[in-house]
Amino acid sequence: MGSRRDFLEKLTVSTISLPLLYNPTNLFAASDEAYDGPILKVAIMGLGSYARRVAKAMESCKRAKLTGVISGTPSKIVEWRTKYGIPEKNCYNYDNFDRIKENPDIDVVYVITPNGLHKDQTIRVAKAGKHVICEKPMGINAQEGQEMVDTCKAANVKLLIGYRMHYEPKTVEVIRMRKAGEFGKLKFFQGQSGFTIGDPTQWRLNKKLAGGGAMMDIGIYSINGARYMLGEEPIWVTAQETKTDPVKFKEGVDETIQFQMGFPSGAVASCLSTYAMSHLDRFFLNGEDGFAEMQPSTGYGPIKGRTHKGELKQPHITHQTLQMDGMAQLIFEGVEPIVPLDGEEGVKDMKIIDAIYLAVKTGKRVDL
Ligand code: NAD
């Protein structure tokens, strides 16, 4: 294993000189430097496929540790207990998890369940006095998101959304360049987010559990990406839906939506969200003095990209490892990522999703 110095030397100068706001020690999550500060004790709720990925990534965290689970499936609890050495007293089901309130071995609950369950589960966790990390989309509309924000605020707990790209080194570098004005006046963003979805019986194609279709699940990356790449909030949206398979994609479950957003500076974004095309994970940012192109742009990585200055060479570190160490640093030390990932940030995306669905329905431009 190399020393921290070795690791530092592998990083490009531009990464090291990130603004103070973002503490680049986040990038050292996977390095071998000793850490003796506080450890964020995390319970995961919902032991599905993404939860497995997060738990595995947390094995390399320095500031966060998996200490508990919440699941409705007793056999999964047994499996996770064995795998991660979780004591029985830190295991809960969906009926009794309010008792987490009395458990000092859990600081935060990471909600990784179907979207339609996020709101009620987040509210219950907040009322039990624990911080919440909630997966994207934070809920199924902006009203739910706002209720989650208000409840967490009243309970004096943090609400963070699982926007792992906000800690991803190449993404962070492009945002740093944008903030430093290196692209000049920004004109255009293009985001393409999609994959071909399989099993028609899965919760992602169930309106009640998913809240919608591709837009909730994958299109949200282009929405969030447009906002962090351009550094502005949209003031209008237009959107058009196409559906080639109305049996698989029932009423209220979107298959493909193209949408456009306008920003106060005059910049525009053109995006595609779909459950019916493969190899679709691309961002393009265009400014008067330069550009950034990322493909893949939001997958689990390695992210690849280049700007007018050349290839992006920041290291690939498992996104969820950086995210969980970064969130621990945010909770314990107040160190913010380069762009926020709190509940308010989640609500901004939900408002845009609401507006896109309205624009599809009415065929009209929707002002935000
Ligand atoms: P999944 O289907 O693999 O897992 C969902 C889990 O929730 C399962 O363990 C299931 O048993 C449990 N669950 C509890 N109540 C349920 C109910 N009523 N119906 C169905 N399942 C129920 O899904 P996933 O891919 O792990 O996605 C979970 C969440 O994580 C979603 O919100 C998704 O958007 C998000 N996610 C985020 C990323 C990311 O990169 N940030 C990636 C994948 C998924």
Coordinates of C-alpha atoms and ligand atoms in Angstrom, one line a residue:
M1 CA 0.0 0.0 0.0
G2 CA 1.3 3.5 -0.8
S3 CA 1.6 6.3 1.7
R4 CA -0.7 9.3 1.7
R5 CA 2.2 11.2 0.1
D6 CA 2.3 8.7 -2.8
F7 CA -1.5 9.0 -3.2
L8 CA -1.3 12.8 -3.2
E9 CA 1.4 12.7 -5.9
K10 CA -0.9 10.6 -8.1
L11 CA -3.6 13.3 -8.0
T12 CA -3.5 16.2 -10.5
V13 CA -2.6 19.6 -9.3
S14 CA -6.1 20.9 -10.1
T15 CA -7.7 18.3 -7.8
I16 CA -5.5 19.3 -4.9
S17 CA -6.3 22.9 -5.3
L18 CA -10.0 22.5 -4.9
P19 CA -11.7 25.3 -2.9
L20 CA -11.8 25.0 0.9
L21 CA -15.5 24.3 0.7
Y22 CA -14.8 20.8 -0.5
N23 CA -12.2 19.0 1.7
P24 CA -10.1 16.9 -0.6
T25 CA -9.4 14.5 2.2
N26 CA -12.6 12.9 1.0
L27 CA -10.6 11.6 -1.9
F28 CA -8.4 9.8 0.5
A29 CA -11.1 7.5 1.8
A30 CA -9.4 4.5 0.1
S31 CA -5.9 5.5 1.2
D32 CA -4.2 3.8 4.1
E33 CA -3.6 6.8 6.3
A34 CA -4.8 6.2 9.9
Y35 CA -7.9 8.1 11.1
D36 CA -8.9 8.4 14.7
G37 CA -11.9 10.8 14.6
P38 CA -15.5 10.0 15.1
I39 CA -17.1 7.2 13.1
L40 CA -20.6 7.6 11.6
K41 CA -22.7 4.6 12.7
V42 CA -25.0 3.7 9.8
A43 CA -28.1 1.4 9.6
I44 CA -29.3 0.5 6.2
M45 CA -33.1 0.2 5.6
G46 CA -34.0 -2.1 2.6
L47 CA -31.5 -4.8 1.8
G48 CA -31.8 -4.9 -2.0
S49 CA -29.3 -4.6 -4.7
Y50 CA -28.2 -1.0 -4.2
A51 CA -27.9 -1.5 -0.4
R52 CA -25.5 -4.4 -1.1
R53 CA -23.4 -2.1 -3.2
V54 CA -23.4 0.6 -0.5
A55 CA -22.5 -1.9 2.3
K56 CA -19.6 -3.3 0.2
A57 CA -18.3 0.2 -0.5
M58 CA -18.5 1.1 3.2
E59 CA -16.0 -1.7 4.0
S60 CA -13.4 0.8 2.7
C61 CA -14.7 3.8 4.6
K62 CA -12.7 5.4 7.3
R63 CA -15.4 7.6 8.8
A64 CA -18.5 5.5 8.4
K65 CA -19.4 2.0 9.4
L66 CA -22.4 -0.3 8.9
T67 CA -23.8 -1.0 12.4
G68 CA -27.4 -1.9 11.8
V69 CA -30.0 -3.1 9.4
I70 CA -33.8 -2.7 8.9
S71 CA -35.5 -5.3 6.7
G72 CA -38.8 -7.2 6.3
T73 CA -37.0 -10.4 5.4
P74 CA -35.6 -12.3 8.4
S75 CA -33.3 -14.5 6.2
K76 CA -31.6 -11.3 4.8
I77 CA -31.0 -10.1 8.3
V78 CA -29.2 -13.4 9.2
E79 CA -27.1 -13.1 6.0
W80 CA -26.1 -9.5 6.7
R81 CA -25.5 -10.1 10.4
T82 CA -23.0 -12.8 9.5
K83 CA -21.4 -10.9 6.7
Y84 CA -20.9 -7.6 8.6
G85 CA -20.8 -8.7 12.2
I86 CA -23.9 -6.8 13.1
P87 CA -25.2 -7.5 16.6
E88 CA -28.8 -8.7 16.9
K89 CA -29.8 -5.7 19.0
N90 CA -29.1 -3.4 15.9
C91 CA -31.5 -5.3 13.6
Y92 CA -35.0 -4.1 13.1
N93 CA -38.0 -4.8 10.9
Y94 CA -40.5 -2.3 9.4
D95 CA -42.9 -2.7 12.3
N96 CA -40.4 -2.0 15.1
F97 CA -37.8 0.3 13.7
D98 CA -39.1 3.3 15.6
R99 CA -37.3 1.7 18.6
I100 CA -34.0 2.8 16.9
K101 CA -34.5 5.9 19.0
E102 CA -33.1 4.1 22.0
N103 CA -30.1 2.7 20.2
P104 CA -26.8 4.7 20.7
D105 CA -25.1 2.4 18.1
I106 CA -27.0 4.0 15.2
D107 CA -26.5 7.7 14.2
V108 CA -28.1 7.6 10.8
V109 CA -30.5 5.5 8.8
Y110 CA -29.8 5.1 5.1
V111 CA -33.2 4.6 3.3
I112 CA -32.6 2.4 0.2
T113 CA -36.2 1.2 -0.5
P114 CA -38.5 1.8 -3.4
N115 CA -39.2 5.5 -4.0
G116 CA -42.8 5.5 -3.0
L117 CA -41.8 4.4 0.6
H118 CA -39.1 7.0 1.2
K119 CA -41.3 9.8 2.6
D120 CA -43.0 7.8 5.4
Q121 CA -39.8 5.9 6.3
T122 CA -37.8 9.1 6.4
I123 CA -40.3 10.8 8.6
R124 CA -40.4 7.8 11.0
V125 CA -36.6 7.8 11.2
A126 CA -36.5 11.6 11.9
K127 CA -39.1 11.2 14.6
A128 CA -36.9 8.5 16.2
G129 CA -34.2 11.3 16.4
K130 CA -31.8 9.8 13.9
H131 CA -30.2 11.5 10.8
V132 CA -31.5 10.3 7.5
I133 CA -29.7 9.6 4.2
C134 CA -32.4 8.9 1.6
E135 CA -31.8 7.6 -1.9
K136 CA -32.8 9.5 -5.0
P137 CA -35.5 10.4 -5.9
M138 CA -36.2 11.6 -2.3
G139 CA -39.9 11.0 -2.8
I140 CA -42.4 10.9 -5.6
N141 CA -43.1 14.6 -5.8
A142 CA -42.0 17.9 -4.4
Q143 CA -44.7 18.0 -1.8
E144 CA -43.5 14.8 -0.3
G145 CA -39.9 16.1 -0.4
Q146 CA -40.9 19.4 1.4
E147 CA -42.7 17.4 4.1
M148 CA -39.5 15.3 4.6
V149 CA -37.4 18.5 4.8
D150 CA -39.8 20.1 7.3
T151 CA -40.0 17.0 9.5
C152 CA -36.3 16.6 9.7
K153 CA -35.8 20.2 10.5
A154 CA -38.4 20.1 13.3
A155 CA -36.7 16.9 14.7
N156 CA -33.3 18.6 14.4
V157 CA -31.8 15.9 12.3
K158 CA -30.0 16.1 9.0
L159 CA -31.6 14.9 5.7
L160 CA -29.1 14.1 3.0
I161 CA -29.9 12.6 -0.4
G162 CA -27.7 9.9 -2.0
Y163 CA -26.3 12.1 -4.8
R164 CA -23.1 10.2 -5.0
M165 CA -21.8 12.2 -8.0
H166 CA -21.4 15.3 -5.8
Y167 CA -18.3 13.5 -4.4
E168 CA -17.0 11.9 -7.7
P169 CA -13.6 13.4 -8.5
K170 CA -13.9 14.0 -12.2
T171 CA -17.4 15.6 -11.7
V172 CA -16.0 17.7 -8.9
E173 CA -13.2 18.9 -11.2
V174 CA -15.6 20.0 -13.9
I175 CA -17.7 21.8 -11.3
R176 CA -14.5 23.5 -10.0
M177 CA -13.6 24.5 -13.5
R178 CA -17.1 25.9 -14.1
K179 CA -17.0 27.9 -10.8
A180 CA -13.6 29.2 -11.8
G181 CA -15.1 30.5 -15.1
E182 CA -12.9 28.3 -17.2
F183 CA -15.7 27.5 -19.7
G184 CA -16.6 31.1 -20.1
K185 CA -20.3 32.1 -20.4
L186 CA -22.2 28.8 -20.4
K187 CA -24.6 28.3 -23.3
F188 CA -25.8 24.7 -23.4
F189 CA -26.0 21.4 -21.5
Q190 CA -27.0 18.1 -22.9
G191 CA -27.8 15.1 -20.7
Q192 CA -28.7 11.6 -21.8
S193 CA -29.7 9.2 -19.1
G194 CA -31.2 5.8 -19.7
F195 CA -31.0 2.0 -19.8
T196 CA -33.2 -0.8 -21.1
I197 CA -35.3 -2.1 -18.2
G198 CA -36.0 -5.8 -17.8
D199 CA -38.5 -7.6 -15.6
P200 CA -42.0 -6.0 -16.2
T201 CA -43.1 -7.0 -12.7
Q202 CA -40.4 -5.0 -10.8
W203 CA -41.3 -2.1 -8.5
R204 CA -39.6 0.4 -10.8
L205 CA -42.5 -0.2 -13.3
N206 CA -45.2 0.1 -10.6
K207 CA -46.6 3.7 -10.4
K208 CA -47.4 3.5 -6.7
L209 CA -43.9 2.3 -5.6
A210 CA -41.8 4.2 -8.2
G211 CA -43.8 7.4 -8.5
G212 CA -43.4 7.3 -12.3
G213 CA -41.0 5.6 -14.6
A214 CA -37.5 6.4 -16.1
M215 CA -37.6 10.0 -15.1
M216 CA -37.8 9.2 -11.4
D217 CA -35.1 6.6 -11.6
I218 CA -32.6 7.7 -14.2
G219 CA -33.8 11.0 -15.8
I220 CA -33.2 12.6 -12.4
Y221 CA -29.4 12.3 -13.2
S222 CA -29.7 14.6 -16.2
I223 CA -31.8 17.1 -14.1
N224 CA -29.4 17.1 -11.2
G225 CA -26.5 17.1 -13.6
A226 CA -27.8 20.1 -15.6
R227 CA -28.0 22.0 -12.3
Y228 CA -24.5 21.2 -11.1
M229 CA -22.9 21.5 -14.5
L230 CA -24.5 24.9 -15.3
G231 CA -24.6 26.1 -11.7
E232 CA -28.1 27.6 -12.1
E233 CA -31.7 26.7 -11.4
P234 CA -34.0 26.4 -14.4
I235 CA -36.9 28.8 -14.9
W236 CA -38.9 26.8 -17.4
V237 CA -39.3 23.4 -18.8
T238 CA -40.9 21.8 -21.9
A239 CA -41.2 18.0 -22.4
Q240 CA -42.4 15.4 -24.8
E241 CA -43.1 11.8 -24.1
T242 CA -42.9 8.8 -26.4
K243 CA -44.1 5.3 -25.4
T244 CA -43.4 2.2 -27.6
D245 CA -44.6 -0.4 -25.1
P246 CA -47.8 0.6 -23.3
V247 CA -48.1 -2.8 -21.7
K248 CA -44.8 -2.7 -19.9
F249 CA -45.0 1.1 -19.3
K250 CA -48.5 1.6 -17.9
E251 CA -50.4 4.8 -17.3
G252 CA -48.2 7.1 -15.2
V253 CA -45.0 5.1 -15.8
D254 CA -42.9 7.0 -18.4
E255 CA -40.7 5.1 -20.8
T256 CA -39.0 7.9 -22.7
I257 CA -39.2 11.7 -22.1
Q258 CA -37.2 14.4 -23.9
F259 CA -37.2 17.6 -22.0
Q260 CA -35.7 21.0 -22.3
M261 CA -34.9 23.6 -19.6
G262 CA -34.2 27.3 -19.7
F263 CA -31.9 29.1 -17.2
P264 CA -31.8 32.7 -16.1
S265 CA -28.5 33.4 -17.9
G266 CA -30.0 32.3 -21.2
A267 CA -28.3 28.9 -21.2
V268 CA -30.5 26.0 -22.3
A269 CA -30.5 22.2 -21.6
S270 CA -31.7 19.4 -23.8
C271 CA -32.1 16.0 -22.1
L272 CA -33.3 12.5 -22.7
S273 CA -34.6 10.1 -20.0
T274 CA -35.4 6.6 -21.0
Y275 CA -36.0 3.0 -19.9
A276 CA -35.9 1.8 -23.5
M277 CA -32.3 2.5 -24.8
S278 CA -28.9 1.1 -23.8
H279 CA -25.5 2.8 -23.5
L280 CA -27.1 6.2 -22.6
D281 CA -25.0 7.9 -20.0
R282 CA -23.6 11.1 -21.4
F283 CA -23.2 14.8 -20.3
F284 CA -22.0 17.6 -22.6
L285 CA -21.5 21.2 -21.4
N286 CA -20.7 24.0 -23.8
G287 CA -19.5 27.5 -22.9
E288 CA -18.0 30.4 -24.9
D289 CA -14.4 29.4 -23.8
G290 CA -14.6 25.7 -23.6
F291 CA -16.5 22.5 -23.1
A292 CA -16.8 19.3 -20.9
E293 CA -17.8 16.0 -22.2
M294 CA -18.4 13.0 -19.9
Q295 CA -19.3 9.5 -21.0
P296 CA -20.1 7.6 -18.8
S297 CA -21.2 10.5 -16.8
T298 CA -23.1 9.1 -13.8
G299 CA -22.7 5.3 -13.8
Y300 CA -20.8 3.6 -11.1
G301 CA -17.6 4.4 -13.0
P302 CA -14.9 4.8 -13.8
I303 CA -16.3 8.1 -15.1
K304 CA -14.6 9.2 -18.3
G305 CA -14.4 12.6 -19.7
R306 CA -12.5 15.4 -21.3
T307 CA -12.6 19.2 -21.5
H308 CA -11.1 21.7 -23.9
K309 CA -8.0 21.4 -21.7
G310 CA -7.6 17.7 -22.2
E311 CA -8.6 14.4 -20.6
L312 CA -9.9 14.3 -17.0
K313 CA -7.4 12.3 -15.0
Q314 CA -8.7 12.4 -11.5
P315 CA -8.6 8.9 -9.8
H316 CA -11.5 6.5 -9.7
I317 CA -12.6 5.7 -6.2
T318 CA -15.8 3.8 -5.5
H319 CA -18.4 6.4 -5.4
Q320 CA -20.3 5.1 -2.4
T321 CA -17.1 5.0 -0.3
L322 CA -16.4 8.7 -1.1
Q323 CA -20.0 9.5 -0.5
M324 CA -20.3 7.8 2.9
D325 CA -17.0 9.2 4.2
G326 CA -18.0 12.6 2.8
M327 CA -21.4 12.5 4.5
A328 CA -19.7 11.5 7.8
Q329 CA -17.4 14.6 7.4
L330 CA -20.5 16.7 6.6
I331 CA -22.4 15.5 9.7
F332 CA -19.4 15.7 12.1
E333 CA -17.5 18.6 10.8
G334 CA -19.9 20.6 8.7
V335 CA -17.7 20.2 5.6
E336 CA -20.0 20.7 2.6
P337 CA -19.5 19.0 -0.7
I338 CA -18.8 21.2 -3.8
V339 CA -22.6 21.3 -4.5
P340 CA -25.1 20.5 -1.7
L341 CA -26.9 17.2 -1.3
D342 CA -29.3 18.1 1.4
G343 CA -33.1 17.7 1.5
E344 CA -33.6 21.1 -0.1
E345 CA -31.4 20.1 -3.0
G346 CA -33.6 17.0 -3.4
V347 CA -36.8 19.1 -3.4
K348 CA -35.3 21.3 -6.3
D349 CA -35.1 18.2 -8.4
M350 CA -38.6 17.0 -7.4
K351 CA -40.1 20.4 -8.4
I352 CA -38.5 20.0 -11.9
I353 CA -39.8 16.5 -12.2
D354 CA -43.3 17.7 -11.3
A355 CA -43.0 20.4 -13.9
I356 CA -41.8 17.9 -16.6
Y357 CA -44.7 15.6 -16.0
L358 CA -47.1 18.7 -16.2
A359 CA -45.4 19.8 -19.4
V360 CA -45.9 16.3 -20.9
K361 CA -49.6 16.3 -19.9
T362 CA -50.4 19.8 -21.1
G363 CA -48.0 20.0 -24.0
K364 CA -47.2 23.5 -22.8
R365 CA -44.1 25.2 -21.4
V366 CA -44.2 25.2 -17.6
D367 CA -42.6 28.1 -15.7
L368 CA -40.8 27.3 -12.4
Ligands
NAD1 P1 -34.1 -3.2 -5.1 O1 -35.4 -3.7 -5.6 O2 -32.9 -4.0 -5.4 O3 -34.2 -3.2 -3.5 C1 -35.3 -2.6 -2.8 C2 -35.3 -3.2 -1.4 O4 -36.5 -2.6 -0.7 C3 -35.5 -4.7 -1.4 O5 -34.6 -5.3 -0.4 C4 -37.0 -4.9 -1.0 O6 -37.1 -6.1 -0.2 C5 -37.2 -3.7 -0.1 N1 -38.6 -3.4 0.1 C6 -39.1 -3.0 1.3 N2 -40.4 -2.8 1.1 C7 -40.7 -3.0 -0.1 C8 -42.0 -3.0 -0.9 N3 -43.1 -2.7 -0.3 N4 -41.9 -3.4 -2.2 C9 -40.8 -3.7 -2.8 N5 -39.6 -3.7 -2.1 C10 -39.6 -3.4 -0.8 O7 -34.0 -1.7 -5.5 P2 -32.7 -0.9 -5.5 O8 -32.1 -0.9 -6.9 O9 -31.8 -1.2 -4.4 O10 -33.3 0.6 -5.3 C11 -33.6 1.1 -4.0 C12 -33.5 2.6 -4.0 O11 -32.2 3.0 -4.3 C13 -34.4 3.4 -5.0 O12 -34.9 4.6 -4.5 C14 -33.4 3.7 -6.2 O13 -33.7 4.8 -6.9 C15 -32.1 3.9 -5.4 N6 -30.9 3.6 -6.1 C16 -29.9 4.5 -6.2 C17 -28.8 4.3 -6.9 C18 -27.7 5.3 -6.9 O14 -26.7 5.1 -7.7 N7 -27.7 6.3 -6.1 C19 -28.6 3.1 -7.6 C20 -29.6 2.2 -7.5 C21 -30.8 2.4 -6.8

